[in-house]
XYZ file of C-alpha atoms in Angstrom:
702
model
C 17.964 -86.103 201.465
C 20.218 -83.990 199.375
C 22.935 -85.348 201.738
C 22.197 -89.391 200.915
C 21.811 -87.696 196.978
C 24.592 -86.284 197.354
C 26.727 -89.192 199.163
C 25.525 -92.026 196.130
C 26.834 -89.343 193.724
C 29.963 -89.408 195.194
C 30.002 -93.930 195.509
C 28.939 -93.537 191.243
C 31.788 -91.192 190.488
C 34.157 -93.415 193.377
C 32.870 -96.619 190.904
C 33.869 -94.711 187.686
C 36.899 -93.804 188.798
C 37.843 -97.461 189.702
C 36.070 -99.046 186.558
C 38.400 -96.226 183.940
C 41.652 -97.532 186.649
C 41.567 -100.529 185.833
C 40.225 -100.807 182.050
C 43.344 -98.556 181.541
C 45.895 -100.966 184.128
C 43.549 -103.642 181.586
C 45.102 -102.482 178.353
C 48.473 -101.385 179.336
C 48.216 -105.264 180.481
C 47.235 -106.591 177.493
C 49.587 -104.211 175.670
C 53.039 -105.655 177.595
C 50.943 -109.380 177.048
C 51.036 -108.219 173.434
C 54.875 -106.611 173.300
C 56.308 -109.107 174.613
C 54.435 -112.220 172.586
C 55.292 -110.397 169.796
C 59.264 -110.363 171.440
C 59.193 -114.247 172.133
C 57.599 -114.727 168.247
C 60.435 -112.401 166.952
C 63.461 -114.928 169.010
C 61.598 -117.542 167.724
C 61.979 -117.066 164.149
C 65.599 -115.913 164.677
C 66.095 -118.767 166.825
C 64.322 -121.038 163.771
C 65.974 -119.487 161.157
C 69.578 -119.773 162.492
C 68.528 -123.539 163.617
C 69.754 -125.306 160.700
C 73.389 -123.193 161.010
C 73.847 -124.106 164.821
C 72.880 -127.740 164.765
C 75.824 -127.878 161.769
C 78.216 -125.990 164.044
C 77.491 -128.208 166.200
C 77.515 -131.295 164.288
C 81.163 -130.678 163.345
C 82.282 -130.140 167.352
C 80.715 -133.406 168.657
C 82.656 -135.328 165.961
C 84.953 -135.121 168.874
C 82.914 -138.206 169.984
C 83.312 -140.368 167.306
C 86.679 -139.249 167.556
C 87.465 -140.201 170.158
C 85.633 -144.138 170.554
C 88.635 -144.390 167.203
C 90.646 -143.568 169.922
C 89.973 -146.489 172.232
C 89.783 -148.778 168.676
C 92.773 -149.105 167.539
C 94.313 -148.944 171.460
C 92.053 -151.974 171.763
C 93.851 -153.292 168.500
C 97.014 -152.158 170.341
C 97.052 -153.603 173.420
C 96.328 -157.353 171.474
C 99.328 -156.956 169.131
C 101.389 -155.872 172.330
C 99.432 -159.445 174.102
C 100.819 -160.904 170.995
C 104.413 -160.246 170.418
C 104.613 -160.371 174.638
C 104.283 -164.245 174.182
C 104.443 -164.055 178.041
C 102.717 -167.381 178.005
C 99.117 -165.616 179.116
C 96.271 -166.397 176.928
C 94.167 -163.120 175.468
C 90.881 -163.042 176.769
C 88.903 -162.060 174.055
C 89.772 -166.140 172.349
C 88.066 -169.031 173.770
C 90.231 -171.115 172.205
C 93.569 -170.370 174.005
C 91.101 -169.531 177.221
C 90.619 -173.173 177.416
C 94.154 -174.222 176.891
C 95.555 -172.022 179.969
C 92.449 -173.782 181.804
C 93.206 -177.485 180.995
C 96.770 -177.050 181.895
C 96.128 -175.284 184.217
C 93.499 -178.136 185.700
C 96.070 -181.167 184.592
C 98.358 -179.547 187.036
C 98.523 -181.261 190.980
C 100.199 -180.472 194.615
C 100.497 -177.523 194.039
C 101.087 -174.946 197.408
C 99.081 -171.779 198.540
C 102.060 -169.693 197.804
C 101.910 -171.351 194.338
C 98.343 -170.604 194.047
C 98.225 -167.062 195.326
C 100.748 -166.734 192.587
C 99.494 -167.405 189.492
C 95.852 -166.697 190.610
C 96.654 -162.947 189.605
C 97.080 -164.151 186.611
C 93.814 -165.702 186.318
C 92.296 -161.803 189.063
C 93.701 -160.158 185.355
C 92.260 -161.996 183.523
C 89.119 -161.936 184.882
C 89.064 -158.129 184.860
C 90.810 -157.997 181.394
C 86.987 -159.231 180.600
C 84.522 -157.556 182.984
C 86.314 -154.768 180.860
C 85.713 -155.775 177.483
C 81.762 -156.757 178.878
C 81.503 -152.554 179.933
C 83.466 -149.834 176.914
C 83.132 -152.481 174.357
C 80.637 -150.958 172.268
C 77.280 -152.383 172.532
C 76.420 -152.578 169.432
C 79.860 -154.117 168.594
C 79.069 -157.717 171.062
C 77.521 -159.788 169.850
C 75.199 -162.846 171.956
C 77.601 -166.231 171.564
C 80.728 -163.187 172.246
C 78.684 -162.346 175.715
C 78.116 -165.821 176.697
C 81.779 -167.095 175.533
C 83.081 -164.227 177.881
C 80.999 -164.946 180.533
C 81.495 -168.361 180.648
C 84.962 -167.944 180.544
C 85.274 -165.896 183.671
C 83.336 -169.164 185.542
C 85.150 -171.222 184.440
C 88.545 -169.042 186.380
C 86.672 -168.431 189.513
C 85.260 -172.239 189.598
C 89.160 -172.949 188.767
C 90.686 -170.782 191.155
C 88.949 -171.910 194.102
C 89.031 -175.916 193.200
C 92.779 -174.867 193.590
C 93.160 -172.861 196.784
C 90.176 -175.579 198.392
C 93.111 -178.623 197.089
C 95.904 -176.421 198.255
C 94.309 -176.029 201.442
C 94.001 -179.224 201.946
C 98.110 -180.346 201.088
C 98.376 -177.908 204.082
C 96.656 -179.271 206.653
C 97.765 -182.802 205.423
C 100.852 -180.928 207.240
C 99.555 -179.363 209.890
C 100.746 -182.265 212.627
C 104.622 -180.575 211.457
C 103.238 -177.383 211.621
C 101.980 -177.560 214.937
C 102.072 -174.641 217.683
C 104.138 -175.680 220.966
C 101.821 -174.262 223.510
C 98.378 -174.929 222.553
C 99.856 -177.698 220.511
C 97.276 -176.808 217.712
C 97.838 -175.596 213.818
C 97.598 -172.170 213.468
C 98.519 -170.549 210.205
C 97.657 -166.956 207.969
C 98.958 -166.015 204.131
C 98.398 -162.394 203.455
C 98.777 -161.302 200.242
C 97.565 -158.276 198.172
C 93.966 -160.221 197.135
C 93.669 -163.342 199.303
C 93.825 -163.663 202.796
C 94.295 -167.261 204.308
C 93.935 -168.128 208.580
C 93.204 -171.775 209.675
C 93.045 -173.731 212.461
C 93.619 -177.244 212.767
C 92.013 -178.462 216.231
C 95.325 -181.757 216.891
C 94.466 -181.473 220.689
C 91.346 -182.082 220.858
C 90.655 -180.348 224.473
C 87.608 -179.755 225.026
C 88.411 -175.872 227.124
C 89.811 -174.382 224.637
C 87.201 -172.723 222.217
C 88.053 -169.126 221.245
C 89.980 -169.712 218.643
C 92.396 -166.368 218.536
C 95.037 -166.057 215.108
C 97.839 -164.197 216.389
C 97.792 -160.756 215.831
C 95.113 -160.208 215.242
C 91.720 -160.155 216.622
C 89.822 -162.047 214.130
C 88.719 -165.984 215.284
C 86.139 -167.623 216.375
C 84.279 -169.583 220.127
C 83.057 -173.452 219.653
C 80.546 -175.286 221.313
C 82.149 -178.392 222.672
C 81.184 -180.603 220.196
C 83.940 -179.376 217.990
C 85.998 -178.703 219.938
C 86.670 -182.812 220.940
C 86.705 -183.829 217.200
C 88.931 -183.929 214.627
C 88.657 -180.560 212.103
C 89.964 -177.039 211.054
C 88.360 -174.360 211.344
C 89.422 -171.728 207.321
C 89.099 -168.998 207.250
C 89.586 -167.640 203.479
C 89.215 -164.237 203.236
C 88.847 -163.176 199.365
C 89.364 -159.391 198.912
C 86.596 -159.482 195.495
C 83.156 -161.389 195.641
C 83.548 -164.479 192.856
C 80.598 -165.951 194.479
C 77.197 -163.154 194.183
C 75.832 -163.917 190.334
C 77.547 -161.739 186.618
C 74.654 -158.841 185.957
C 73.257 -158.789 182.875
C 74.850 -156.848 180.187
C 73.548 -154.031 178.937
C 71.974 -153.731 174.819
C 70.786 -151.415 173.096
C 67.021 -152.671 170.862
C 68.596 -154.583 167.752
C 66.407 -153.300 165.734
C 67.299 -149.696 166.297
C 71.055 -150.523 165.614
C 70.835 -152.360 162.944
C 68.833 -150.376 160.988
C 71.160 -146.771 161.465
C 74.707 -149.587 160.409
C 72.030 -150.964 157.476
C 71.035 -147.417 156.550
C 74.990 -145.666 156.153
C 76.424 -149.002 154.508
C 74.002 -148.687 152.021
C 74.938 -145.174 151.790
C 78.732 -145.847 151.655
C 77.586 -148.848 148.455
C 75.463 -145.749 147.197
C 78.297 -143.656 146.744
C 80.763 -146.390 145.406
C 78.680 -147.654 142.484
C 78.143 -143.990 141.372
C 82.214 -143.788 141.958
C 83.038 -146.224 140.276
C 80.216 -146.173 136.958
C 81.840 -142.644 136.963
C 84.457 -143.696 136.216
C 83.946 -146.897 134.241
C 81.769 -144.276 131.701
C 84.394 -141.983 131.169
C 87.491 -144.926 130.289
C 85.411 -145.671 128.235
C 84.284 -143.430 126.276
C 87.978 -143.240 125.801
C 89.103 -145.956 124.526
C 86.434 -145.206 121.737
C 87.636 -142.888 121.103
C 91.497 -143.940 120.700
C 90.470 -146.327 118.473
C 88.639 -144.594 116.058
C 91.562 -141.694 116.532
C 94.528 -144.364 115.927
C 96.814 -142.768 114.443
C 96.719 -139.359 117.113
C 98.501 -141.793 119.482
C 100.068 -139.102 121.677
C 97.495 -136.770 122.101
C 95.373 -140.545 123.242
C 98.026 -140.942 125.212
C 98.152 -137.499 126.869
C 94.163 -138.847 127.522
C 94.790 -141.344 128.913
C 97.421 -140.224 131.972
C 93.902 -137.685 132.516
C 91.888 -140.728 133.037
C 94.228 -142.301 135.975
C 94.320 -138.805 136.634
C 90.527 -138.805 137.073
C 90.725 -142.613 139.009
C 92.989 -141.412 141.206
C 91.459 -138.148 142.025
C 88.056 -140.205 141.686
C 89.466 -142.878 144.113
C 89.901 -140.569 147.062
C 86.965 -138.959 147.251
C 85.054 -142.461 146.947
C 87.876 -142.781 150.653
C 87.171 -139.782 152.089
C 83.505 -139.833 151.247
C 83.596 -143.876 153.486
C 85.495 -142.536 155.694
C 82.893 -139.502 156.398
C 79.947 -141.745 156.437
C 81.748 -144.388 158.582
C 82.400 -142.109 160.631
C 78.691 -140.890 160.921
C 78.207 -145.148 162.114
C 80.443 -145.016 164.255
C 78.726 -141.691 166.069
C 75.471 -143.090 165.556
C 76.560 -146.440 167.589
C 78.528 -143.693 170.407
C 75.230 -141.657 170.732
C 72.988 -145.415 171.600
C 75.322 -146.503 173.835
C 75.490 -143.268 175.694
C 71.571 -143.457 175.800
C 71.614 -146.318 176.934
C 73.390 -145.569 180.322
C 71.046 -142.926 181.295
C 68.207 -144.834 180.290
C 65.705 -146.427 182.915
C 64.603 -149.080 183.367
C 60.081 -149.882 182.915
C 60.718 -153.347 185.317
C 61.623 -153.449 188.681
C 63.527 -157.084 189.177
C 61.686 -159.853 190.416
C 60.251 -159.624 193.159
C 62.495 -161.131 196.120
C 61.541 -163.028 199.908
C 61.831 -161.186 202.923
C 64.790 -162.526 204.208
C 66.666 -162.262 200.348
C 69.252 -160.112 199.721
C 67.885 -157.533 196.512
C 71.453 -156.885 195.090
C 70.018 -154.137 192.624
C 69.502 -152.311 196.240
C 72.226 -153.343 197.805
C 76.334 -153.865 197.210
C 78.850 -156.289 198.517
C 81.467 -154.671 199.521
C 85.287 -155.623 200.729
C 85.530 -159.103 199.546
C 82.974 -162.562 200.304
C 84.595 -164.803 204.363
C 84.686 -167.836 202.949
C 84.165 -169.640 206.428
C 84.427 -173.671 206.786
C 84.997 -175.879 209.387
C 86.349 -179.342 207.428
C 87.237 -182.748 208.398
C 91.109 -183.252 209.321
C 93.134 -185.188 206.826
C 95.143 -187.974 207.811
C 98.661 -186.313 208.158
C 101.694 -186.687 207.621
C 104.433 -189.291 209.135
C 108.346 -189.390 209.093
C 109.192 -193.106 209.303
C 112.954 -193.906 208.276
C 113.174 -190.962 206.412
C 110.237 -190.848 204.492
C 107.144 -188.500 204.512
C 104.088 -190.692 205.107
C 100.943 -190.117 204.116
C 97.369 -191.251 203.703
C 95.633 -189.119 199.838
C 91.498 -189.234 200.558
C 89.991 -189.924 197.243
C 87.371 -187.510 198.416
C 89.354 -184.624 199.189
C 88.964 -181.905 201.133
C 85.472 -182.605 203.322
C 83.297 -180.318 204.857
C 82.614 -181.124 209.102
C 78.475 -180.832 208.584
C 77.532 -178.554 211.567
C 75.330 -179.879 213.023
C 75.132 -182.606 211.306
C 71.352 -183.532 209.825
C 70.022 -185.581 212.794
C 71.084 -185.542 216.177
C 68.700 -188.118 217.843
C 72.073 -189.762 219.223
C 72.678 -186.449 220.625
C 71.979 -185.786 224.516
C 71.061 -181.859 225.142
C 69.038 -179.767 222.322
C 71.820 -177.091 222.808
C 74.190 -179.138 221.795
C 75.054 -177.446 218.430
C 74.175 -172.878 219.363
C 75.139 -170.556 216.922
C 78.638 -170.332 215.988
C 80.239 -166.803 217.160
C 82.522 -165.112 214.420
C 84.853 -161.783 214.882
C 85.839 -160.773 211.340
C 87.990 -157.752 210.483
C 86.549 -155.203 207.771
C 88.621 -154.698 204.765
C 90.765 -151.311 205.274
C 90.369 -149.595 202.024
C 86.484 -149.925 202.093
C 84.155 -147.288 203.414
C 80.535 -148.142 205.041
C 78.550 -145.201 205.935
C 76.406 -146.956 208.517
C 77.265 -149.833 210.469
C 77.489 -152.700 208.110
C 75.385 -155.491 207.227
C 76.189 -159.446 207.144
C 74.129 -161.676 204.503
C 75.152 -164.677 204.465
C 75.652 -166.737 200.914
C 72.491 -170.190 200.250
C 74.538 -172.703 197.386
C 70.539 -174.487 196.554
C 69.113 -170.735 195.513
C 72.154 -168.963 194.213
C 71.022 -165.835 196.478
C 72.729 -164.025 200.114
C 70.294 -164.267 202.991
C 69.787 -161.686 206.181
C 68.611 -165.154 208.739
C 70.480 -167.540 210.363
C 72.707 -163.940 211.760
C 72.916 -163.098 215.248
C 73.921 -160.648 217.550
C 75.607 -158.476 214.702
C 77.911 -155.543 216.911
C 80.599 -153.669 214.721
C 82.984 -150.691 216.149
C 84.109 -149.132 213.202
C 86.994 -147.605 215.562
C 88.942 -151.016 215.252
C 87.784 -152.211 211.809
C 85.576 -154.818 213.488
C 82.461 -157.261 213.799
C 80.816 -159.952 215.929
C 77.846 -162.158 215.161
C 76.790 -165.242 215.240
C 75.846 -167.659 212.656
C 73.374 -171.104 212.633
C 76.637 -172.730 210.331
C 79.029 -171.863 208.059
C 79.684 -170.393 204.025
C 80.199 -167.707 202.509
C 79.837 -164.455 204.503
C 79.868 -161.331 203.299
C 79.573 -157.858 204.233
C 76.485 -155.639 202.437
C 75.441 -151.941 202.160
C 72.136 -150.114 200.544
C 73.630 -149.643 197.221
C 72.605 -146.043 196.862
C 72.960 -144.617 200.571
C 74.626 -141.669 198.973
C 71.828 -140.791 196.397
C 70.606 -138.531 195.713
C 73.539 -135.867 195.691
C 72.888 -132.595 197.504
C 74.867 -130.550 194.711
C 77.569 -131.074 192.453
C 80.220 -128.317 190.207
C 82.309 -129.173 187.209
C 85.122 -126.646 187.240
C 88.164 -125.789 185.032
C 91.292 -126.871 186.505
C 93.812 -126.106 183.446
C 93.765 -126.652 180.106
C 92.066 -129.772 179.276
C 91.796 -130.578 183.167
C 88.609 -130.142 185.839
C 87.246 -130.578 188.725
C 84.086 -132.598 188.975
C 81.983 -132.431 192.756
C 79.658 -134.184 193.885
C 78.521 -133.833 197.568
C 75.561 -135.619 199.301
C 74.404 -136.427 202.761
C 77.666 -138.130 203.991
C 80.545 -137.643 201.330
C 82.476 -134.850 199.546
C 84.101 -136.433 196.634
C 86.408 -134.942 193.920
C 86.862 -136.814 191.601
C 89.759 -135.317 188.701
C 88.684 -135.400 185.172
C 91.904 -135.160 182.159
C 93.072 -136.464 178.294
C 91.123 -139.942 178.854
C 92.053 -140.674 182.359
C 89.703 -140.002 186.209
C 91.655 -139.542 189.498
C 90.000 -139.598 192.783
C 91.167 -136.016 194.389
C 89.219 -136.209 198.156
C 87.594 -137.379 200.085
C 85.526 -135.906 203.208
C 84.022 -137.992 205.549
C 81.723 -135.440 208.171
C 84.063 -132.214 207.163
C 87.040 -134.613 208.047
C 89.663 -135.707 204.840
C 89.604 -139.563 205.040
C 92.267 -140.976 202.728
C 91.378 -143.729 200.553
C 94.304 -145.889 198.876
C 92.873 -144.221 195.064
C 93.897 -140.704 195.777
C 96.225 -140.504 192.972
C 96.282 -142.581 190.938
C 95.265 -142.340 187.046
C 92.957 -145.069 185.702
C 90.473 -144.770 182.295
C 87.055 -144.693 183.829
C 85.697 -147.732 183.108
C 88.174 -149.456 185.616
C 87.797 -146.118 187.163
C 84.065 -146.255 188.222
C 84.753 -150.029 189.662
C 86.672 -149.385 191.986
C 85.061 -146.062 193.161
C 82.101 -148.655 193.710
C 83.924 -151.343 194.968
C 85.320 -149.023 198.148
C 82.027 -148.667 198.827
C 81.888 -143.910 196.735
C 79.160 -145.640 194.981
C 77.651 -142.641 192.627
C 76.745 -144.309 189.595
C 73.715 -145.134 189.188
C 72.099 -148.459 187.484
C 69.057 -148.344 184.859
C 67.096 -149.735 188.064
C 68.090 -147.023 190.918
C 64.649 -144.909 189.974
C 62.404 -148.322 191.707
C 65.301 -147.239 194.998
C 65.817 -143.244 195.184
C 63.936 -140.588 194.975
C 65.114 -138.387 192.135
C 64.533 -135.865 189.988
C 64.373 -137.979 187.089
C 64.127 -135.619 183.272
C 64.131 -137.386 180.105
C 66.713 -139.672 178.714
C 67.615 -137.565 175.436
C 67.714 -134.504 176.996
C 70.202 -135.607 179.627
C 72.713 -136.856 177.024
C 72.083 -133.331 174.613
C 73.241 -131.940 177.945
C 76.264 -133.873 179.517
C 77.575 -134.388 175.617
C 77.166 -130.109 175.352
C 78.658 -129.545 179.195
C 81.436 -131.981 178.235
C 82.657 -130.183 174.980
C 82.817 -126.383 177.629
C 84.169 -128.215 180.157
C 87.327 -126.658 179.329
C 85.993 -122.549 179.778
C 83.353 -123.586 181.215
C 81.894 -124.116 184.761
C 78.926 -125.434 185.982
C 77.376 -125.981 188.845
C 73.840 -127.380 191.130
C 71.097 -124.530 191.083
C 67.577 -125.833 192.574
C 65.102 -124.778 190.208
C 66.319 -127.975 187.689
C 63.536 -129.986 190.759
C 60.968 -127.298 189.825
C 60.451 -127.688 185.864
C 59.167 -130.394 184.346
C 61.371 -133.792 183.653
C 61.326 -132.636 179.749
C 63.696 -129.660 181.290
C 66.599 -129.264 182.772
C 67.985 -125.729 184.424
C 72.041 -125.246 185.842
C 73.998 -123.083 186.117
C 77.001 -121.908 184.000
C 80.001 -118.698 183.863
C 82.840 -118.692 182.316
C 85.606 -119.868 184.599
C 87.668 -117.011 185.585
C 91.618 -116.186 187.784
C 91.188 -118.852 191.283
C 92.278 -114.170 192.114
C 88.728 -113.079 190.997
C 85.998 -116.543 192.447
C 85.218 -114.610 195.544
C 82.104 -114.206 194.387
C 81.303 -116.322 191.428
C 78.602 -114.547 188.813
C 76.322 -117.187 187.335
C 73.962 -117.424 184.962
C 71.068 -119.390 184.760
C 70.245 -121.930 181.851
C 67.320 -123.883 181.188
C 68.082 -125.715 178.171
C 65.215 -128.866 176.508
C 67.844 -130.696 174.419
C 66.372 -128.710 171.438
C 65.907 -124.961 173.073
C 69.091 -122.948 175.421
C 67.587 -119.316 176.926
C 68.906 -117.699 179.839
C 66.793 -116.856 182.617
C 65.663 -113.624 184.335
C 64.933 -114.929 187.523
C 68.684 -115.770 190.302
C 69.254 -119.286 193.085
C 67.869 -116.737 194.873
C 64.707 -115.860 194.244
C 61.623 -116.503 195.457
C 60.071 -118.362 193.094
C 60.454 -120.286 189.542
C 59.757 -118.880 186.739
C 60.948 -119.074 182.808
C 60.906 -116.007 181.503
C 63.526 -115.035 179.315
C 66.265 -113.219 180.332
C 66.465 -108.822 178.915
C 68.368 -109.084 175.803
C 68.670 -112.015 175.880
C 68.246 -114.326 172.961
C 67.184 -117.700 172.178
C 69.541 -121.004 170.509
C 69.420 -124.737 169.589
C 72.532 -125.366 171.480
C 74.329 -124.580 174.975
C 78.004 -123.303 172.523
C 75.707 -121.082 171.286
C 73.614 -119.694 174.157
C 77.471 -118.687 176.505
C 79.265 -117.638 173.275
C 76.545 -114.866 173.466
C 78.526 -113.415 176.807
C 81.694 -115.726 177.034
C 85.283 -114.474 175.692
C 86.825 -114.658 172.188
C 89.474 -116.700 174.226
C 87.250 -118.580 176.230
C 84.990 -119.446 173.086
C 88.343 -120.909 171.016
C 89.687 -123.353 173.838
C 86.811 -124.371 173.680
C 87.281 -124.836 169.773
C 90.780 -127.002 170.163
C 89.521 -129.371 173.326
C 91.064 -132.668 172.841
C 88.872 -135.442 172.092
C 89.597 -137.405 174.541
C 89.221 -135.332 177.342
C 86.102 -133.781 176.560
C 84.689 -137.748 175.980
C 86.205 -138.186 179.468
C 84.028 -135.834 180.905
C 80.961 -137.424 179.084
C 81.405 -140.205 180.311
C 81.300 -139.435 183.865
C 78.579 -136.936 183.874
C 76.478 -139.568 182.219
C 77.542 -142.093 184.898
C 76.466 -139.808 187.625
C 73.817 -138.553 186.797
C 73.622 -135.094 188.204
C 70.949 -133.943 186.558
C 68.190 -136.153 187.344
C 70.016 -137.993 191.167
C 70.852 -134.364 192.344
């Protein structure tokens, strides 16, 4: 009995001790929470207290964006002036009258050889390129709907006329087929190569039923034609344009008119009000002095002196008015630039129109390597020498296509008289395919690319040859998934020199390095599966917009569109937070390195997390000391966790504070020299870095 009582007392003592221990630990925990909360509140209050001051300083630093845009506008105006004084005969693509005159005059020219058309095509392609750049580089707020329609119509007219000229030149060439016939085969074969166009044409003059394999000399390019074509008066043409004038033009993104017009009108009203107030003040002073001069006529000398004072006041008032007007114009420009930047990262809420199974969605896929125009043509009447003259019959209807297979096949004995035609093409040497390319054909009626009607596709990557069977001839092209390099695996933005950085983007298939300086970008290197790939773009400096287009056309697409989120699983961030982060990262990029962090995936869409460190000399960067920053657009903080930590936490690093901007956050642990470099950064350089960050959207697509 006593043993049981003692045992019971023992358990009660243990329970009491456990209770006291729990209460003590709970009190300690609550005390720590109370201290942490007090500390947090104190830091928030401090951040709120200096918030306006920090935002004002950031506003002054971000003036580089409207300044860069102003320089771009001046460059565009200077370019127009240079074009005007050159008087080289080429039209200004932005002036509709000049473009219409150019097109009309070229239409009137006849009997141009293929070589002459190729030479003229360089001017035409340059005009099309300029028009596309105008649509892409002009701030959306400055693009009126009528201008967009005008530029797009000019592009389409030039494209159609250029292709028409190639057809007419082909007809002129085929009229001379008998004089250009090969001595061995008796058939005509012609290859004309240029930087933008390559023509392969074969004319069936002998109509030998055994000659069914067509291979162009010194190439593997050719066709396997059926017997019915081998015995017909036909010519086979392969016109490889290294550009795509077949696909529909992409729509031009424009911001909401309500937003842009309200901002512009608001600032314009401010300008007008200031001007009115200053002019009214000057006018009142002037009237007052006039009254005094009438009352006291005898004091002429004094009046003259006062009038001089009036003139000085008026001139100073005008100077003040001009300064205020200039400041408000910069405010308008700043709002315009901000709207254009936000447009680059906004996602479309609606997916593009529904596509049938065999139709190609050009928001998901991209055409690469140009377009192969495959045509079976009726052989036109040949030139005949008569008494020293060359006589030729010119058909009124011009060059005619040979219908294969014919619309009615009743007159033919076998069902398999019109088998698919085997075609072998060479893939453009400057294009990278990360997977085997897909072959698609153009549907002229539906105005889209299709995957049906093509079979037996085989690709030899080493020889860059693709072979397939085609039911009927027409334009074909090669496509690749536009998002094959998305999402990215990692990225890094690192300073190289004064106003010069290196952006590295690593994907599943490749590592792309881009150098940025002033208002120029350059492809530094491309690595494919740990092997360096030599690209024709390497070492060529271009402004951001042409550079992005060139990379896309080379198959190196790391630039998502507003529809890309429908095709890629992404870590979507709030657009405004993204824009603010990219702008401030660009401001700091001349001295600070930024890098990908795995924790960016785990924080919510209103915050971004990335690594940052002050850039040190090369010999000191073996073990870089990265800091982890979290930014919500309105608040920046340094995180306690490291990249190697096991779990994510938003806990603040010891002895650090909140700040309203990234600039003030990094200033807490940066050297004075680094911050001085940031303040003296070139505005065009900062703008170019920001444009590249906005175009790649590293924080959402990694």
